Coordinates of C-alpha atoms in Angstrom, one line a residue:
M69 CA 0.0 0.0 0.0
I70 CA 1.3 3.5 -0.6
P71 CA 0.5 7.1 -1.4
F72 CA 3.1 9.7 -1.5
I73 CA 4.3 14.4 -0.7
Q74 CA 6.4 16.8 -3.1
P75 CA 9.7 18.8 -2.0
S76 CA 10.4 21.2 -4.7
S77 CA 12.8 23.8 -4.1
I78 CA 16.4 24.1 -3.1
A79 CA 18.8 26.4 -1.3
T80 CA 16.8 28.8 1.0
N81 CA 13.7 26.6 0.7
R82 CA 15.5 23.4 2.0
V83 CA 14.5 23.9 5.6
L84 CA 10.8 24.4 4.7
L85 CA 10.9 21.2 2.7
L86 CA 12.4 19.1 5.5
V87 CA 9.8 20.5 8.0
A88 CA 6.9 19.8 5.6
A89 CA 8.1 16.2 4.9
L90 CA 8.7 15.5 8.6
L91 CA 5.3 16.8 9.7
F92 CA 3.6 14.7 7.0
S93 CA 5.6 11.6 8.0
V94 CA 4.2 11.6 11.5
S95 CA 1.0 10.2 10.2
A96 CA 2.1 8.7 6.8
W97 CA 5.2 6.7 7.8
A98 CA 5.3 4.3 10.7
G99 CA 7.3 1.3 9.4
P100 CA 7.9 -1.1 6.6
G101 CA 4.7 -2.3 4.9
E102 CA 2.5 0.6 6.0
R103 CA 1.2 3.4 3.8
R104 CA 3.6 6.2 3.1
G105 CA 3.0 9.6 1.7
C106 CA 4.6 11.2 -1.3
G107 CA 7.4 13.6 -0.4
T108 CA 6.7 16.1 -3.2
K109 CA 5.7 19.7 -2.3
T110 CA 5.4 22.4 -4.9
R111 CA 4.9 26.2 -4.7
R112 CA 3.7 28.0 -7.7
A113 CA 1.3 31.0 -7.8
E114 CA 3.6 33.3 -5.8
F115 CA 6.5 32.6 -8.2
V116 CA 6.9 33.4 -11.8
S117 CA 7.6 30.4 -14.1
K118 CA 11.1 30.7 -15.6
V119 CA 9.6 29.8 -19.0
P120 CA 5.8 30.4 -19.2
S121 CA 4.0 27.8 -21.3
D122 CA 0.7 26.0 -21.7
C123 CA 1.6 23.8 -18.8
D124 CA 3.6 25.9 -16.3
G125 CA 2.9 26.2 -12.6
N126 CA 0.1 28.7 -13.0
G127 CA -2.3 26.9 -15.4
T128 CA -3.0 24.4 -18.1
I129 CA -4.1 25.1 -21.6
I130 CA -5.4 21.9 -23.2
S131 CA -4.4 21.8 -26.8
D132 CA -4.4 19.5 -29.8
A133 CA -0.7 20.3 -30.1
Y134 CA -0.2 17.8 -27.2
R135 CA -2.6 15.0 -28.3
V136 CA -1.2 11.5 -28.6
D137 CA -0.2 11.5 -32.3
D138 CA 3.2 10.0 -31.7
I139 CA 5.1 8.1 -28.9
F140 CA 7.6 9.8 -26.7
T141 CA 10.3 7.4 -25.5
L142 CA 12.2 8.5 -22.5
K143 CA 15.6 7.0 -21.4
L144 CA 15.8 5.8 -17.8
V145 CA 18.8 5.3 -15.6
I146 CA 18.0 3.7 -12.3
H147 CA 20.5 4.2 -9.5
V148 CA 20.0 1.4 -7.0
I149 CA 21.4 2.7 -3.7
H150 CA 22.0 0.0 -1.1
K151 CA 23.7 -0.6 2.2
A152 CA 26.8 -2.7 2.7
D153 CA 24.7 -5.4 4.3
G154 CA 22.6 -5.7 1.1
T155 CA 19.6 -3.8 2.3
G156 CA 18.0 -2.1 -0.7
K157 CA 20.0 -4.0 -3.3
L158 CA 17.2 -4.7 -5.7
S159 CA 17.6 -7.5 -8.3
E160 CA 17.8 -6.6 -11.9
Q161 CA 14.5 -8.4 -12.4
T162 CA 12.8 -6.2 -9.9
V163 CA 14.1 -3.1 -11.6
R164 CA 13.0 -4.4 -15.0
D165 CA 9.5 -5.2 -13.5
A166 CA 9.3 -1.6 -12.3
V167 CA 10.1 -0.3 -15.9
R168 CA 7.5 -2.7 -17.3
I169 CA 4.9 -1.4 -14.9
L170 CA 5.7 2.2 -15.8
N171 CA 5.0 1.3 -19.4
E172 CA 1.8 -0.6 -18.5
D173 CA 0.5 2.4 -16.7
F174 CA 1.6 5.2 -19.1
R175 CA 0.6 3.2 -22.3
A176 CA -2.6 1.6 -20.8
I177 CA -1.3 -1.7 -22.1
E178 CA -4.0 -4.3 -22.6
G179 CA -4.1 -7.2 -20.1
T180 CA -2.6 -5.1 -17.3
S181 CA -4.1 -2.9 -14.6
G182 CA -3.2 0.1 -16.6
A183 CA -5.5 -1.0 -19.5
A184 CA -8.4 0.8 -17.7
G185 CA -6.7 4.2 -18.2
N186 CA -5.7 6.4 -21.1
D187 CA -2.7 5.8 -23.3
G188 CA -0.4 8.7 -22.6
G189 CA 1.9 8.0 -25.6
I190 CA 4.8 8.1 -23.2
Q191 CA 7.1 5.0 -22.7
F192 CA 10.3 4.3 -20.9
V193 CA 13.4 2.3 -21.8
L194 CA 16.5 1.6 -19.7
A195 CA 19.4 3.4 -21.3
D196 CA 21.7 1.3 -23.5
R197 CA 24.5 3.8 -23.4
D198 CA 25.9 6.0 -20.6
P199 CA 26.7 9.7 -21.2
S200 CA 30.1 8.8 -22.6
G201 CA 28.6 6.3 -25.1
N202 CA 29.7 3.2 -23.3
P203 CA 27.3 0.2 -23.3
S204 CA 25.1 0.1 -20.2
S205 CA 22.2 -1.8 -18.8
G206 CA 20.7 1.4 -17.5
I207 CA 20.9 0.0 -13.9
V208 CA 23.7 1.4 -11.6
Y209 CA 24.4 -0.2 -8.2
V210 CA 25.7 2.2 -5.5
E211 CA 26.8 0.8 -2.2
N212 CA 26.7 3.7 0.3
D213 CA 25.0 3.5 3.7
A214 CA 24.9 7.3 4.1
Y215 CA 23.3 7.8 0.7
F216 CA 20.8 5.0 1.3
D217 CA 19.5 6.7 4.5
G218 CA 20.1 10.2 3.2
E219 CA 18.6 12.7 0.8
L220 CA 19.1 13.6 -2.8
E221 CA 21.1 16.7 -2.0
Q222 CA 23.8 14.5 -0.6
Y223 CA 24.4 12.4 -3.7
G224 CA 22.4 13.8 -6.7
A225 CA 25.3 15.8 -8.2
A226 CA 27.7 12.9 -7.7
L227 CA 25.5 10.1 -9.2
Q228 CA 23.3 11.6 -11.8
W229 CA 23.6 11.2 -15.5
D230 CA 23.0 14.3 -17.6
P231 CA 19.4 15.2 -16.5
E232 CA 18.6 16.8 -19.9
R233 CA 19.2 13.5 -21.6
Y234 CA 18.2 10.9 -19.0
V235 CA 15.4 10.4 -16.4
N236 CA 17.3 9.7 -13.2
L237 CA 15.4 7.5 -10.8
Y238 CA 17.1 6.7 -7.4
T239 CA 16.0 3.9 -5.1
S240 CA 16.9 4.2 -1.4
A241 CA 15.1 4.1 2.0
G242 CA 12.8 6.7 0.5
E243 CA 13.6 9.7 2.6
G244 CA 10.8 8.8 5.0
A245 CA 8.2 8.7 2.2
G246 CA 7.0 6.4 -0.6
G247 CA 8.7 8.7 -3.1
V248 CA 9.7 12.3 -3.8
V249 CA 10.3 14.7 -6.7
Y250 CA 12.2 17.8 -5.6
Q251 CA 11.4 20.2 -8.3
M252 CA 9.1 20.9 -11.3
P253 CA 10.8 21.9 -14.5
W254 CA 9.2 25.4 -14.7
E255 CA 10.4 26.5 -11.3
P256 CA 12.9 29.4 -11.4
W257 CA 15.1 27.9 -8.7
A258 CA 15.3 24.4 -10.3
E259 CA 18.9 23.0 -10.2
P260 CA 20.2 20.2 -12.3
A261 CA 21.5 18.2 -9.3
F262 CA 17.9 17.8 -8.0
E263 CA 16.4 16.5 -11.3
G264 CA 14.8 13.1 -11.2
M265 CA 13.0 11.3 -8.4
V266 CA 13.5 9.1 -5.4
V267 CA 11.4 6.0 -4.8
A268 CA 11.5 3.7 -1.7
Y269 CA 13.3 0.5 -2.7
D270 CA 10.6 -1.7 -1.3
L271 CA 7.9 0.0 -3.4
M272 CA 9.6 -0.9 -6.7
G273 CA 8.3 -3.6 -9.1
R274 CA 5.8 -6.0 -7.6
D275 CA 4.7 -6.7 -4.0
D276 CA 6.6 -9.7 -2.7
A277 CA 3.6 -11.0 -0.8
T278 CA 0.7 -10.4 -3.2
G279 CA 2.4 -10.0 -6.6
E280 CA 0.4 -6.8 -7.2
S281 CA 2.1 -4.0 -9.1
H282 CA 3.6 -1.1 -7.2
H283 CA 2.6 2.3 -8.7
V284 CA 4.7 4.7 -6.7
A285 CA 7.2 5.2 -9.6
T286 CA 4.2 6.0 -11.8
H287 CA 3.0 8.6 -9.3
E288 CA 6.4 10.2 -9.0
M289 CA 6.9 10.1 -12.8
G290 CA 3.6 12.0 -13.0
H291 CA 5.1 14.7 -10.8
Y292 CA 8.3 14.7 -12.9
L293 CA 6.2 15.3 -16.0
G294 CA 4.3 18.2 -14.4
L295 CA 1.3 16.7 -12.6
E296 CA 0.1 17.8 -9.1
H297 CA -1.7 15.7 -6.6
T298 CA -5.4 15.6 -7.4
F299 CA -6.1 17.1 -4.0
F300 CA -3.7 20.0 -4.5
G301 CA -4.9 23.1 -2.7
M302 CA -7.0 21.2 -0.2
E303 CA -4.2 19.5 1.8
E304 CA -4.8 21.4 5.0
G305 CA -8.6 21.2 5.1
E306 CA -9.3 24.2 2.9
P307 CA -12.8 24.6 1.5
C308 CA -13.7 23.2 -1.9
I309 CA -11.9 24.9 -4.7
T310 CA -13.9 27.1 -7.1
G311 CA -13.0 29.1 -10.1
D312 CA -11.2 28.1 -13.4
C313 CA -10.3 24.5 -12.9
N314 CA -7.3 24.9 -15.3
K315 CA -5.9 27.6 -13.0
T316 CA -6.8 26.2 -9.6
G317 CA -6.1 23.1 -7.6
D318 CA -4.2 20.6 -9.7
L319 CA -4.7 22.7 -12.8
I320 CA -6.7 19.9 -14.4
C321 CA -10.5 20.0 -15.1
D322 CA -11.2 16.3 -15.4
T323 CA -9.9 15.5 -11.9
N324 CA -12.5 16.7 -9.4
P325 CA -11.1 18.6 -6.3
H326 CA -11.2 16.7 -3.0
P327 CA -9.7 16.6 0.4
V328 CA -6.6 14.5 1.1
P329 CA -7.7 10.8 1.6
D330 CA -7.0 9.2 4.9
L331 CA -4.0 6.9 4.5
D332 CA -5.9 4.2 6.3
V333 CA -8.4 3.9 3.4
S334 CA -8.4 0.4 2.1
S335 CA -11.4 0.4 -0.3
C336 CA -11.6 1.6 -3.9
A337 CA -15.3 2.3 -3.5
A338 CA -16.6 5.5 -5.1
R339 CA -16.4 8.6 -2.9
T340 CA -18.0 12.0 -3.2
S341 CA -16.8 15.4 -2.0
C342 CA -17.2 19.0 -3.2
D343 CA -20.5 17.8 -4.9
A344 CA -18.5 15.5 -7.3
E345 CA -17.1 12.1 -7.5
E346 CA -13.5 11.8 -6.3
P347 CA -10.9 10.4 -8.7
V348 CA -10.2 7.3 -6.6
R349 CA -8.6 5.5 -9.5
N350 CA -6.1 8.2 -10.4
Y351 CA -2.4 7.6 -10.1
M352 CA -1.9 11.1 -8.6
N353 CA -4.3 10.5 -5.7
Y354 CA -3.5 8.9 -2.3
M355 CA -5.3 5.6 -2.6
P356 CA -4.3 1.9 -2.1
E357 CA -2.1 0.8 -5.1
T358 CA -4.7 -1.7 -6.2
C359 CA -7.0 1.2 -6.9
M360 CA -4.6 3.1 -9.2
T361 CA -5.4 2.5 -12.8
E362 CA -5.5 5.8 -14.7
F363 CA -4.3 9.2 -15.9
T364 CA -7.1 11.3 -17.3
L365 CA -7.1 12.7 -20.8
E366 CA -6.2 16.2 -19.6
Q367 CA -3.4 14.9 -17.4
V368 CA -2.0 13.1 -20.5
N369 CA -2.3 16.4 -22.4
R370 CA -0.4 18.3 -19.7
M371 CA 2.4 15.7 -19.4
R372 CA 3.0 15.7 -23.1
C373 CA 3.0 19.5 -23.0
V374 CA 5.7 19.4 -20.3
V375 CA 7.8 17.0 -22.3
L376 CA 7.7 19.3 -25.4
N377 CA 8.2 22.5 -23.5
Y378 CA 10.6 21.6 -20.7
R379 CA 12.1 18.2 -21.3
Q380 CA 12.5 18.1 -25.1
K381 CA 16.0 16.7 -25.0
L382 CA 14.8 13.5 -23.4
I383 CA 13.2 12.6 -26.7
S384 CA 15.4 14.4 -29.3
D385 CA 19.0 13.9 -28.1
D386 CA 20.5 11.1 -30.3
A387 CA 23.8 10.9 -28.3
G388 CA 21.9 10.4 -25.0
G389 CA 19.8 7.4 -26.1
G390 CA 17.9 8.6 -29.1
S391 CA 20.4 6.1 -30.4
T392 CA 19.6 2.6 -29.2
G393 CA 23.2 1.5 -29.1
N394 CA 22.4 -1.3 -31.5
E395 CA 23.0 0.4 -34.8
N396 CA 25.4 -2.4 -36.0
A397 CA 23.5 -5.2 -34.4
R398 CA 22.3 -8.3 -36.2
W399 CA 19.0 -9.7 -34.9
I400 CA 17.2 -12.8 -34.0
P401 CA 13.7 -11.2 -34.2
H402 CA 11.8 -14.1 -32.5
V403 CA 12.3 -16.4 -29.6
T404 CA 9.4 -18.7 -28.9
R405 CA 7.7 -18.4 -25.5
D406 CA 8.3 -21.3 -23.0
G407 CA 5.1 -23.3 -22.8
G408 CA 3.7 -22.0 -26.1
G409 CA 4.1 -25.2 -28.0
F410 CA 7.5 -24.4 -29.6
E411 CA 11.1 -24.4 -28.6
T412 CA 14.0 -22.1 -29.7
S413 CA 17.7 -23.0 -29.6
L414 CA 20.5 -20.7 -30.6
Y415 CA 23.4 -22.1 -32.7
L416 CA 26.6 -20.2 -32.3
T417 CA 29.1 -21.0 -35.0
N418 CA 32.7 -19.8 -35.5
P419 CA 33.8 -20.9 -39.0
S420 CA 37.1 -19.0 -38.8
T421 CA 40.6 -20.1 -37.8
A422 CA 40.7 -17.6 -34.9
D423 CA 38.9 -17.5 -31.6
L424 CA 36.0 -15.0 -31.7
S425 CA 33.6 -13.4 -29.2
Y426 CA 30.4 -11.5 -29.5
T427 CA 27.6 -10.3 -27.2
L428 CA 24.0 -11.5 -27.1
K429 CA 21.5 -9.0 -25.7
V430 CA 18.1 -10.5 -24.8
Y431 CA 14.9 -8.4 -24.9
D432 CA 11.4 -8.9 -23.7
P433 CA 8.5 -8.1 -26.0
A434 CA 8.3 -4.4 -24.9
G435 CA 12.0 -3.8 -25.9
T436 CA 13.5 -3.9 -22.4
V437 CA 16.9 -5.6 -22.0
I438 CA 16.5 -8.6 -19.6
G439 CA 19.8 -10.3 -20.1
E440 CA 23.2 -9.8 -21.7
Q441 CA 26.1 -12.1 -22.1
E442 CA 29.5 -12.1 -23.9
I443 CA 30.3 -15.4 -25.4
G444 CA 33.6 -16.7 -26.7
I445 CA 33.7 -19.4 -29.4
P446 CA 36.9 -21.2 -30.2
A447 CA 38.1 -21.4 -33.8
E448 CA 36.2 -23.8 -36.1
S449 CA 33.6 -24.8 -33.4
R450 CA 30.0 -24.5 -32.5
S451 CA 27.8 -24.4 -29.4
V452 CA 24.1 -24.5 -28.8
I453 CA 22.3 -22.6 -26.0
R454 CA 18.7 -21.9 -24.9
P455 CA 17.9 -18.1 -24.7
S456 CA 16.2 -18.6 -21.3
L457 CA 19.6 -19.2 -19.8
I458 CA 20.7 -15.6 -20.4
A459 CA 17.3 -14.0 -19.8
N460 CA 17.6 -13.7 -15.9
D461 CA 14.2 -15.4 -15.4
G462 CA 12.5 -13.0 -17.8
E463 CA 10.5 -13.9 -20.9
P464 CA 13.0 -13.8 -23.9
S465 CA 11.4 -12.4 -27.0
H466 CA 14.2 -11.3 -29.4
I467 CA 18.0 -11.0 -29.4
A468 CA 20.5 -8.4 -30.7
V469 CA 23.9 -9.8 -31.7
T470 CA 27.0 -7.6 -31.7
G471 CA 30.7 -8.3 -32.0
A472 CA 32.7 -10.2 -34.5
T473 CA 30.8 -10.5 -37.8
A474 CA 32.6 -13.7 -38.7
A475 CA 30.8 -15.4 -35.8
K476 CA 27.4 -16.5 -36.9
V477 CA 24.2 -17.0 -35.0
S478 CA 21.1 -18.8 -36.1
A479 CA 17.8 -19.8 -34.4
A480 CA 16.4 -23.3 -34.6
Y481 CA 12.7 -23.6 -34.0
R482 CA 10.8 -26.9 -33.5
V483 CA 7.5 -28.1 -32.1
A484 CA 7.9 -28.8 -28.4
G485 CA 7.8 -32.5 -27.4
A486 CA 7.3 -33.7 -31.0
H487 CA 9.5 -35.7 -33.3
G488 CA 10.5 -33.7 -36.3
V489 CA 13.2 -31.4 -37.8
S490 CA 14.0 -27.9 -36.8
A491 CA 13.4 -24.8 -38.9
H492 CA 16.7 -22.9 -39.0
V493 CA 16.5 -19.1 -39.5
S494 CA 19.7 -17.1 -39.8
E495 CA 20.3 -13.8 -38.1
T496 CA 19.0 -10.8 -40.0
T497 CA 21.4 -8.1 -41.0
I498 CA 19.0 -6.1 -43.1
K499 CA 17.1 -3.3 -41.4
G500 CA 14.5 -2.5 -44.0
R501 CA 11.3 -0.7 -44.5
G502 CA 9.9 -2.9 -47.3
F503 CA 9.6 -6.7 -47.5
L504 CA 7.8 -9.4 -49.5
I505 CA 6.5 -12.6 -47.9
H506 CA 4.7 -15.4 -49.7
L507 CA 1.5 -16.8 -48.1
G508 CA 0.6 -20.5 -47.9
E509 CA -2.8 -22.2 -47.6
A510 CA -4.6 -20.4 -44.7
D511 CA -6.9 -23.2 -44.0
L512 CA -4.0 -25.6 -43.3
I513 CA -1.2 -23.6 -41.9
F514 CA -0.3 -20.4 -40.1
D515 CA 2.1 -17.9 -41.6
G516 CA 3.5 -16.0 -38.7
I517 CA 5.9 -13.0 -38.7
A518 CA 7.9 -11.4 -36.0
M519 CA 8.9 -7.7 -36.4
V520 CA 11.4 -5.8 -34.3
N521 CA 11.6 -2.0 -34.4
T522 CA 15.4 -1.5 -34.8
G523 CA 15.1 2.3 -35.2
T524 CA 15.1 5.1 -32.7
V525 CA 11.4 6.2 -32.9
P526 CA 8.1 4.2 -32.9
V527 CA 7.0 2.7 -36.2
T528 CA 3.8 1.7 -37.9
V529 CA 3.8 -1.3 -40.2
S530 CA 1.1 -1.9 -42.9
A531 CA 0.6 -4.9 -45.2
T532 CA -0.8 -5.0 -48.8
V533 CA -1.9 -8.2 -50.6
I534 CA -0.3 -8.5 -54.0
G535 CA -2.1 -11.2 -56.0
D536 CA -3.3 -11.9 -59.5
V537 CA -4.2 -9.1 -61.9
D538 CA -7.9 -9.2 -61.0
Q539 CA -7.4 -9.7 -57.3
S540 CA -8.2 -6.8 -55.0
R541 CA -5.3 -5.2 -53.2
E542 CA -6.4 -5.4 -49.6
T543 CA -4.4 -3.3 -47.2
A544 CA -4.3 -3.4 -43.4
V545 CA -2.3 -1.8 -40.6
L546 CA -0.5 -4.7 -38.8
V547 CA 0.9 -2.7 -35.9
E548 CA 0.7 1.0 -34.9
D549 CA 3.4 2.8 -32.9
L550 CA 5.5 -0.2 -32.3
G551 CA 7.9 1.0 -29.6
V552 CA 11.7 1.3 -30.0
L553 CA 13.3 -2.2 -29.9
A554 CA 9.9 -3.7 -29.2
K555 CA 8.5 -6.7 -31.1
S556 CA 5.1 -7.5 -32.6
L557 CA 3.8 -10.9 -33.8
V558 CA 1.2 -11.2 -36.5
D559 CA -0.4 -14.3 -38.1
L560 CA -0.8 -13.2 -41.7
S561 CA -2.9 -16.2 -42.6
R562 CA -5.6 -15.0 -40.1
Q563 CA -5.1 -11.3 -41.1
F564 CA -5.7 -12.2 -44.8
P565 CA -7.7 -15.5 -44.8
D566 CA -8.9 -15.0 -48.3
A567 CA -5.6 -14.1 -49.9
G568 CA -4.8 -17.6 -51.1
N569 CA -1.2 -18.0 -52.2
A570 CA -0.7 -14.2 -52.7
V571 CA 2.4 -12.2 -51.7
I572 CA 2.3 -9.8 -48.8
R573 CA 4.2 -6.5 -49.1
L574 CA 5.2 -5.1 -45.7
E575 CA 5.8 -1.4 -45.5
A576 CA 7.2 0.2 -42.3
T577 CA 7.6 3.9 -41.4
G578 CA 11.1 3.1 -40.0
P579 CA 13.7 0.3 -40.0
I580 CA 12.5 -3.1 -38.8
S581 CA 13.9 -6.6 -38.7
V582 CA 11.6 -9.4 -39.8
T583 CA 11.6 -13.2 -39.6
A584 CA 8.8 -15.5 -40.9
L585 CA 7.8 -19.0 -39.9
R586 CA 5.2 -21.3 -41.4
G587 CA 3.7 -24.2 -39.5
S588 CA 0.9 -26.4 -38.6
R589 CA -2.1 -25.2 -36.6
P590 CA -2.1 -26.1 -32.9
G591 CA -3.5 -29.6 -32.3
S592 CA -2.4 -30.9 -35.7
Q593 CA -1.6 -34.7 -35.7
N594 CA 1.6 -34.0 -37.7
P595 CA 3.0 -30.8 -36.3
F596 CA 5.7 -29.1 -38.3
L597 CA 7.5 -25.7 -38.6
L598 CA 9.3 -24.2 -41.6
A599 CA 11.3 -21.1 -42.3
N600 CA 9.6 -18.8 -44.7
P601 CA 11.8 -16.5 -46.8
V602 CA 11.6 -12.7 -46.2
I603 CA 12.6 -10.7 -49.3
S604 CA 13.8 -7.1 -48.9
V605 CA 12.4 -4.8 -51.5
E606 CA 13.9 -1.4 -50.4

């Protein structure tokens, strides 16, 4: 369970922040496992925003300029601060779970608790490169007892990566709260060393006891992107807010004003105050984490405004992660899911007369790195491995191969538990925008394709049927706004069931890598799997 406060200024305002946080913590923090408040406190109307905009500290102007027409991908570096005895040392899997939950919440991904909300068109990836351009997992472990129990002012300047290019998220004891953002981007006193956010280490990822998702990082990211608490302006028992809802309270009209919820509240039941229903499902409220499922449409509009007006370099700076770090990678675009009826093995071959090495980087379907391993192969030899062995208990989806080009990697797919030959698919070196794929008999087989976005911005992929002269040219969008380094699977035989033995032309708005497999339908008495050629037509 959570909720969360907001420090926001530096220098002369530091004492005020500490007092505010400590006063709040008397009722919000009592020990591990109990509800904690957010440490974020902002001041606004009495100060002039350093750069006035449609989404500064004095108001919100909702505009079509900030609607979700494209996807903003923000690069994350997570600094895991822990004690020498191991307290706070989160596993990589927990950190990756936290990133996955951020994306579930901000993208309203189907099949997750975030699906009930609104797609913000904002997603997060762990940085593949540090500020110097060196390869990185985007996770930095820092052993320092003083930092763990301390505050951002003690370590921010020493640990942070360039805050204009990366979102810095620090995990620690939490500074007596569930999480805290120190400053809003429009504040005139904002200092680079205080950019980013702090989240209590035990509120990252999923709850150990229940498996439920923690949403503290989502709440703090909302602050970082310019959102106030939904009860802003009524924290101290003030009367119901009146006036222009885009200039009062949380500056948002589709989140009704309400008093601060009691941290002992355990129900998600509808509540009414100020003659309106409270936003009990909103990420920016103080409610049990199981209640939190949405940002409103106006909150989305404001966050996107903040990105474009105050945090533009997070999405436009190529050196800082607009580059994926995989420009020269070869790809295995598809690894079958364990328990899904098929098995994948990787064949690593060195045909040269010298020992070689290369690196395999394993991704989950959303494009998050879940494992990385450098592998040495002696001259004129071969080895076979299962991708799950380097996926750190994650779900391997696709693989980037970097290093010696003389070393070759191929994927072998076969029906699990069945007798039969494997379908071997070589690594793909072509990052194209146009491809041709031949269809088979849709009533007998499936024609599946896996597409990985190997570019630096989201892509949309469409498909057109190319058949006989008198055959109609059916066109369909296969995937829209596929995230950077993410993968999409499509069964072309179901997408175009009446296309017969036609050819499908794929057209992408950016570079993708594609692999195609043809096989028997599930439950077939004679299961099989074959590689289907993919022809580049760029």
